[in-house]
N, CA, C and O of each residue as an XYZ file, in Angstrom:
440
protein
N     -13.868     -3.107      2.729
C     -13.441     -3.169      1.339
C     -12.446     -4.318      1.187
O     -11.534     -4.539      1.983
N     -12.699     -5.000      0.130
C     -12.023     -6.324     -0.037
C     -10.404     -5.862     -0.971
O     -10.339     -4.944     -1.788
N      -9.485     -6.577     -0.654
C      -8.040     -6.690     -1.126
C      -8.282     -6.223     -2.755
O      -9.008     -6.793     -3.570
N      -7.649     -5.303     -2.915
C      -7.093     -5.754     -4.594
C      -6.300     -6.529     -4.930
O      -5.251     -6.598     -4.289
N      -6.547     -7.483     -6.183
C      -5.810     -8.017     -6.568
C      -4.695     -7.993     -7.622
O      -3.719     -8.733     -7.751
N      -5.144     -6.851     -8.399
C      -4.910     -6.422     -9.416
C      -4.134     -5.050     -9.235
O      -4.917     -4.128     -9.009
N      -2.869     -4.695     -9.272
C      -2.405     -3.185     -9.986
C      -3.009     -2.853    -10.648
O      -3.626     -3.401    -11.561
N      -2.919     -1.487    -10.172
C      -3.649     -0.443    -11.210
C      -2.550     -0.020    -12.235
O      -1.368     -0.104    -11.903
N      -2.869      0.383    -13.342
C      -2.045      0.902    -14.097
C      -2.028      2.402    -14.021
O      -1.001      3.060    -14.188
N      -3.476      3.033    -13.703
C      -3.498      4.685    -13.321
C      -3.537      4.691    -12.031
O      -4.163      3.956    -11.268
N      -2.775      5.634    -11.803
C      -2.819      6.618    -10.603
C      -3.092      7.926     -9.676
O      -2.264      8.837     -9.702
N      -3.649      7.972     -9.281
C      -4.077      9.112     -8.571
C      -2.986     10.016     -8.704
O      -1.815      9.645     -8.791
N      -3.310     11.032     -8.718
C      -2.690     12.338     -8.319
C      -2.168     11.982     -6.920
O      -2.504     11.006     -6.249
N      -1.239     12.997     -6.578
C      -0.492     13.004     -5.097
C      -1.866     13.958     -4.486
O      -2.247     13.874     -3.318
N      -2.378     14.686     -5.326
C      -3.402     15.611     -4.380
C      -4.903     14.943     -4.198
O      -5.688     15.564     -3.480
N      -5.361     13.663     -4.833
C      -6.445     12.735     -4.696
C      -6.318     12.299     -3.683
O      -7.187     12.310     -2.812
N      -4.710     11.608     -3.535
C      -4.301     10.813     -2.516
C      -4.507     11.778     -0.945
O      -5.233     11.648      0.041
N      -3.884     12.356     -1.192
C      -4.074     13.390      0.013
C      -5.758     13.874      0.212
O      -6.466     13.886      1.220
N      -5.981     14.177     -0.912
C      -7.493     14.521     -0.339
C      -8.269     13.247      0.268
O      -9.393     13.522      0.687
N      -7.996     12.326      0.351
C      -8.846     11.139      0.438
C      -9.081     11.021      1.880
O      -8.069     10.884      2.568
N     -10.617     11.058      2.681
C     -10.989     10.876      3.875
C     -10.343      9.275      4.434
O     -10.032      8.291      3.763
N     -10.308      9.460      5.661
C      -9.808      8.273      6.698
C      -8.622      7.603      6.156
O      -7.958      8.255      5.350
N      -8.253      6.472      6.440
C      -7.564      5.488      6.262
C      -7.255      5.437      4.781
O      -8.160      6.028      4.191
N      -6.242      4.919      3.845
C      -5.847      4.228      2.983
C      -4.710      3.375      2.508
O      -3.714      4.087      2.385
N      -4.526      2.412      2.266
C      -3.001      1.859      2.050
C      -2.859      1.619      0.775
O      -3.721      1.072      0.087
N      -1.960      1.940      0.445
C      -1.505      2.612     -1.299
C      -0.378      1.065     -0.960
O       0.628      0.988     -0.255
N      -0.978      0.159     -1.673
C       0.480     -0.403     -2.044
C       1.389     -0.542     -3.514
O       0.654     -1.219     -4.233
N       2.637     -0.218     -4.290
C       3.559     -0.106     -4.891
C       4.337     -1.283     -4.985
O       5.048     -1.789     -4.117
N       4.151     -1.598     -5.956
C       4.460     -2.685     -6.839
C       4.512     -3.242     -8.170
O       4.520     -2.504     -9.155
N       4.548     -4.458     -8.255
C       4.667     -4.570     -9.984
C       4.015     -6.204    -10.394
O       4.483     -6.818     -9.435
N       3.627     -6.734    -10.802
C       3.125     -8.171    -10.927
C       4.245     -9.285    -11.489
O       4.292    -10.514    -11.532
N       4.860     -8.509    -11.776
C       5.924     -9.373    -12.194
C       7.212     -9.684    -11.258
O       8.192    -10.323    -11.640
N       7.036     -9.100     -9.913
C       8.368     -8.707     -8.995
C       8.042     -9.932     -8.170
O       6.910    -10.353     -7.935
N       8.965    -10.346     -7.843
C       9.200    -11.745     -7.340
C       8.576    -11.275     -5.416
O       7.772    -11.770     -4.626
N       9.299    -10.364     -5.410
C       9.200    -10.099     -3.991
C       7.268     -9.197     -3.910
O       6.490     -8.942     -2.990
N       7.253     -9.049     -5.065
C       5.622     -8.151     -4.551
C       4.518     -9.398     -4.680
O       3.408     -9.410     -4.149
N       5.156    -10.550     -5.602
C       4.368    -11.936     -5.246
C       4.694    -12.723     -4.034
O       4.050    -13.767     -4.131
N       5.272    -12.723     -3.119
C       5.505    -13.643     -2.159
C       4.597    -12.864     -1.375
O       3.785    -13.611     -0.829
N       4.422    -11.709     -1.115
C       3.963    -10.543      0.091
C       2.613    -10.746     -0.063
O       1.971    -10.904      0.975
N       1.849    -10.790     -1.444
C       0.656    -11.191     -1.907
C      -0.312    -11.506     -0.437
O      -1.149    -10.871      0.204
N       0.444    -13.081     -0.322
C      -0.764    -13.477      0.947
C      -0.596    -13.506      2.249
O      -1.250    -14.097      3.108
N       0.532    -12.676      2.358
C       0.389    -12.193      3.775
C      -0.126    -10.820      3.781
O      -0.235    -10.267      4.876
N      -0.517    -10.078      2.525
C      -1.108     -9.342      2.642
C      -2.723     -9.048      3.162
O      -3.437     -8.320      3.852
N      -2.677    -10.591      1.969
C      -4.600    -11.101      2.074
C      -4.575    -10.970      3.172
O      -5.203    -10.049      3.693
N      -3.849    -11.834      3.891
C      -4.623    -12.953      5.438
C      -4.224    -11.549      6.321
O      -4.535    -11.662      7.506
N      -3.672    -10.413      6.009
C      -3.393     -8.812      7.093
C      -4.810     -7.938      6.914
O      -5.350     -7.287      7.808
N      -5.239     -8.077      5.640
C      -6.500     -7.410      5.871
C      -7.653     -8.008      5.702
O      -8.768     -7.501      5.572
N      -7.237     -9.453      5.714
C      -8.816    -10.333      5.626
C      -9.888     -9.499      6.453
O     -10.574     -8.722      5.789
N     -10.061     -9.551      7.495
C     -11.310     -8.943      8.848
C     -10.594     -7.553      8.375
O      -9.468     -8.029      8.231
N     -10.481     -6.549      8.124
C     -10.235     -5.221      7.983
C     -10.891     -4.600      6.969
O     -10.366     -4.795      5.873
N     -12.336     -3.587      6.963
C     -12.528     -2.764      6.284
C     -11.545     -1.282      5.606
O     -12.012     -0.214      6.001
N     -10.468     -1.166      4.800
C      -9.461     -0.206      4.503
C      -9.586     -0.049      2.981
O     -10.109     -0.908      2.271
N      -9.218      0.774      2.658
C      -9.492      1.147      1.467
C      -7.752      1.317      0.959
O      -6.862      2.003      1.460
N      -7.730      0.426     -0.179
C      -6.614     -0.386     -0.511
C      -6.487      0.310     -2.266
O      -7.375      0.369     -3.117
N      -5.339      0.672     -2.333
C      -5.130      1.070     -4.072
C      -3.610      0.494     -3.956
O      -2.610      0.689     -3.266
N      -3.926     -0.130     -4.775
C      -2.807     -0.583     -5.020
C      -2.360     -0.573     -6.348
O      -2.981     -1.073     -7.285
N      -0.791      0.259     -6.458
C      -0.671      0.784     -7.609
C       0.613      0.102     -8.435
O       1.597     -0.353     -7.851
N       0.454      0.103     -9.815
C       1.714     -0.338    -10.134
C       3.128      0.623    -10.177
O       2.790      1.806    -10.216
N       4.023      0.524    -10.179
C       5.096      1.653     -9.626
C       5.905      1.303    -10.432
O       5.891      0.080    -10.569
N       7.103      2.150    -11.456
C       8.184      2.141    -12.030
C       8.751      3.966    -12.408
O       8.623      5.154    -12.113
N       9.387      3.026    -13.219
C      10.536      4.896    -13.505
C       9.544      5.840    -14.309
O       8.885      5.440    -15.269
N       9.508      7.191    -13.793
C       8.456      8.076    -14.429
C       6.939      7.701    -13.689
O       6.096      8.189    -14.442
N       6.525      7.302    -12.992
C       5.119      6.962    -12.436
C       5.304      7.931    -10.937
O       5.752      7.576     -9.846
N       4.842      9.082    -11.319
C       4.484     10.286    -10.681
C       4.630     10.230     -8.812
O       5.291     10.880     -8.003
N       3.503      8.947     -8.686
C       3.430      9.180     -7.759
C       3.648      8.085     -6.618
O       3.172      7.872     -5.502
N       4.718      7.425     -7.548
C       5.718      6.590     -6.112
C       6.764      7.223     -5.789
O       7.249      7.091     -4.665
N       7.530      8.369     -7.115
C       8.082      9.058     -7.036
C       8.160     10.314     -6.120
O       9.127     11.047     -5.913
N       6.462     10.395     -5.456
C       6.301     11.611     -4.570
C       6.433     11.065     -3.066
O       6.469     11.844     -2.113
N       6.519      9.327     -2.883
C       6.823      8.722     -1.795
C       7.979      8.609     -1.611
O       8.241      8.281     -0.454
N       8.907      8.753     -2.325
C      10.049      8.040     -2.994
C       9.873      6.664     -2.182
O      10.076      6.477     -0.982
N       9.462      5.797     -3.108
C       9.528      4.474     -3.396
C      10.631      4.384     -3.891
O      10.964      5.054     -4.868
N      11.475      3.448     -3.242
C      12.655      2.786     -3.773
C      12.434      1.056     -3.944
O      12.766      0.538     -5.010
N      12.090      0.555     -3.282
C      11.589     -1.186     -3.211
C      10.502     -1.443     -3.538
O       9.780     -0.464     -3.351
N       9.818     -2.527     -4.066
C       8.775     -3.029     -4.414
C       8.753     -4.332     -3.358
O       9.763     -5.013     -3.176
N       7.456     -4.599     -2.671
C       6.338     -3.974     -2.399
C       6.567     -2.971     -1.205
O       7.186     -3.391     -0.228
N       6.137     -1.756     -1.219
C       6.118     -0.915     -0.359
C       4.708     -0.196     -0.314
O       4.201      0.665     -1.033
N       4.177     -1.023      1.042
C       3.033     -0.321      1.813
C       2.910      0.792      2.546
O       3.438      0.843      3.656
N       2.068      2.036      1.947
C       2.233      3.127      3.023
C       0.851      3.197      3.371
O      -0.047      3.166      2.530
N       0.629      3.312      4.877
C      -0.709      3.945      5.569
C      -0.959      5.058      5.383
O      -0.022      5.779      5.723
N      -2.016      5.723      4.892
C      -2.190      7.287      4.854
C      -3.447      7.353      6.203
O      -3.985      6.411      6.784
N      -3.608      8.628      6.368
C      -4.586      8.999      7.153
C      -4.857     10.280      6.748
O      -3.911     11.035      6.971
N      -6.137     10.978      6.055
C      -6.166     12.435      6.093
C      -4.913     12.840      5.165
O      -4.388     13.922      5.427
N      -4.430     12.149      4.205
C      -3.196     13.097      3.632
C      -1.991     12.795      4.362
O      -1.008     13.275      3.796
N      -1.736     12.201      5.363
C      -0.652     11.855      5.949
C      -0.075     10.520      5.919
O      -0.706      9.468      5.808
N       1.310     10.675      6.040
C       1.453      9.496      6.354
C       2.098      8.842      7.326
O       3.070      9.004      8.063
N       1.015      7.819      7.039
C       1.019      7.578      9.402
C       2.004      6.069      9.327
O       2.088      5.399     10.357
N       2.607      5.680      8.260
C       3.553      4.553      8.559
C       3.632      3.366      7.471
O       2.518      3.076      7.036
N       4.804      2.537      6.877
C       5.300      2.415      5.901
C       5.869      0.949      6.479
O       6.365      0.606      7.552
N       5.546      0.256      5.224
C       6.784     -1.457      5.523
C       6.849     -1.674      4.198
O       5.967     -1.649      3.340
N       8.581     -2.000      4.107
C       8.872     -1.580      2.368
C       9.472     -3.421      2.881
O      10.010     -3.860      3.898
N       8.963     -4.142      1.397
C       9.555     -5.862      1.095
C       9.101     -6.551      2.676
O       9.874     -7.264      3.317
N       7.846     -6.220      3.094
C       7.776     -7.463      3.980
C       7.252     -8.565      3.535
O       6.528     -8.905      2.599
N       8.174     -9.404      5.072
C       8.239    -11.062      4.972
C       7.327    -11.588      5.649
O       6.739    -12.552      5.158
N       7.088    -11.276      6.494
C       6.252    -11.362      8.147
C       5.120    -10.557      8.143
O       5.164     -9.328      8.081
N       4.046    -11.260      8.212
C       2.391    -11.078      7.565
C       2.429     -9.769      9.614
O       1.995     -8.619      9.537
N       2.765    -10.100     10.482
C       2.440     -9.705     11.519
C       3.468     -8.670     11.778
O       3.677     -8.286     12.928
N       4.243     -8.111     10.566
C       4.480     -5.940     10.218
C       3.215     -5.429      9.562
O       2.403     -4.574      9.914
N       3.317     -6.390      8.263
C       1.606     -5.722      7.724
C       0.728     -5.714      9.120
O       0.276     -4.587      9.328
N       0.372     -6.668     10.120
C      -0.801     -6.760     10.596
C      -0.662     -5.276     11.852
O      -1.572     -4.677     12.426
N       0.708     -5.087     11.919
C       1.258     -4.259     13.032
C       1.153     -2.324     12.347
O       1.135     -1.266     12.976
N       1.111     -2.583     10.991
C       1.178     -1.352     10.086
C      -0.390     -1.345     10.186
O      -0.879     -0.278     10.556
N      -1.167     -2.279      9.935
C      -2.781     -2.011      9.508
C      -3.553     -1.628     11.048
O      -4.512     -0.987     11.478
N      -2.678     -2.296     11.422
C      -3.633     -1.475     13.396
C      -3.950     -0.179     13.592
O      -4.795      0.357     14.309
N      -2.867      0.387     12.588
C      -3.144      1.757     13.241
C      -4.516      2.394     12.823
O      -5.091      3.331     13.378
N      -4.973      1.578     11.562
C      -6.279      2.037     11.401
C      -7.326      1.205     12.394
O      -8.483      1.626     12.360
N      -7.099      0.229     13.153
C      -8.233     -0.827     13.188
C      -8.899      0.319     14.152
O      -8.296      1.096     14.893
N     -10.118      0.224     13.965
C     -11.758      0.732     14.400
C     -11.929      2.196     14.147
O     -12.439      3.141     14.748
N     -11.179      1.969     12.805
C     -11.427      3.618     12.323
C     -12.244      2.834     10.429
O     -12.256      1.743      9.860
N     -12.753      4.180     10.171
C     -13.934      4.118      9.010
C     -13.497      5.062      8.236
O     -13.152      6.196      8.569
N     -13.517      4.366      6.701
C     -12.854      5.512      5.845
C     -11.438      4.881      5.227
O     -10.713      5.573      4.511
């Protein structure tokens, strides 16, 4: 599955999210945040070769369900697995935390 580029403006339920088979990385952000545009393409070039299933959501005050992560920073990537969550890099700089956060899925499906 290829990168989003785009925030979503809706969001899943916390219980979609959780129900969701294998792998997913929910990233939290905003298009206008200085710091969730720099992260942009070290995001690309982290999951270029990586099949993951990517939502990437827009996040502010009252938006349910960054609030159930507690998201405090923008951009903040969390790995889910099965409803869990298997590991988190909040404002990275360094494309090779994303690439070190996305391993944990590599040669898994879903």
């Amino acid at each position: 599955m290829p990168m989003n580029e785009t925030y979503s403006l809706s969001a899943p339920s916390r219980d979609e999210v959780n129900g969701l088979d294998g792998y997913t990385l929910l990233e939290f952000g905003t298009a206008w945040c200085g710091h969730c545009r720099l992260a942009q393409p070290l995001l690309s070039n982290a999951m270029a070769e990586r099949d993951l299933r990517h939502l990437k959501i827009e996040d502010g005050p009252g938006r349910p369900l960054g609030r159930s992560f507690r998201v405090k920073l923008w951009p903040t990537l969390i790995l889910m697995r099965q409803g869990e969550e298997v590991g988190r890099v909040v404002r990275p700089t360094d494309m090779q935390v994303i690439k070190q956060l996305l391993s944990q899925a590599d040669g898994a499906t879903g």
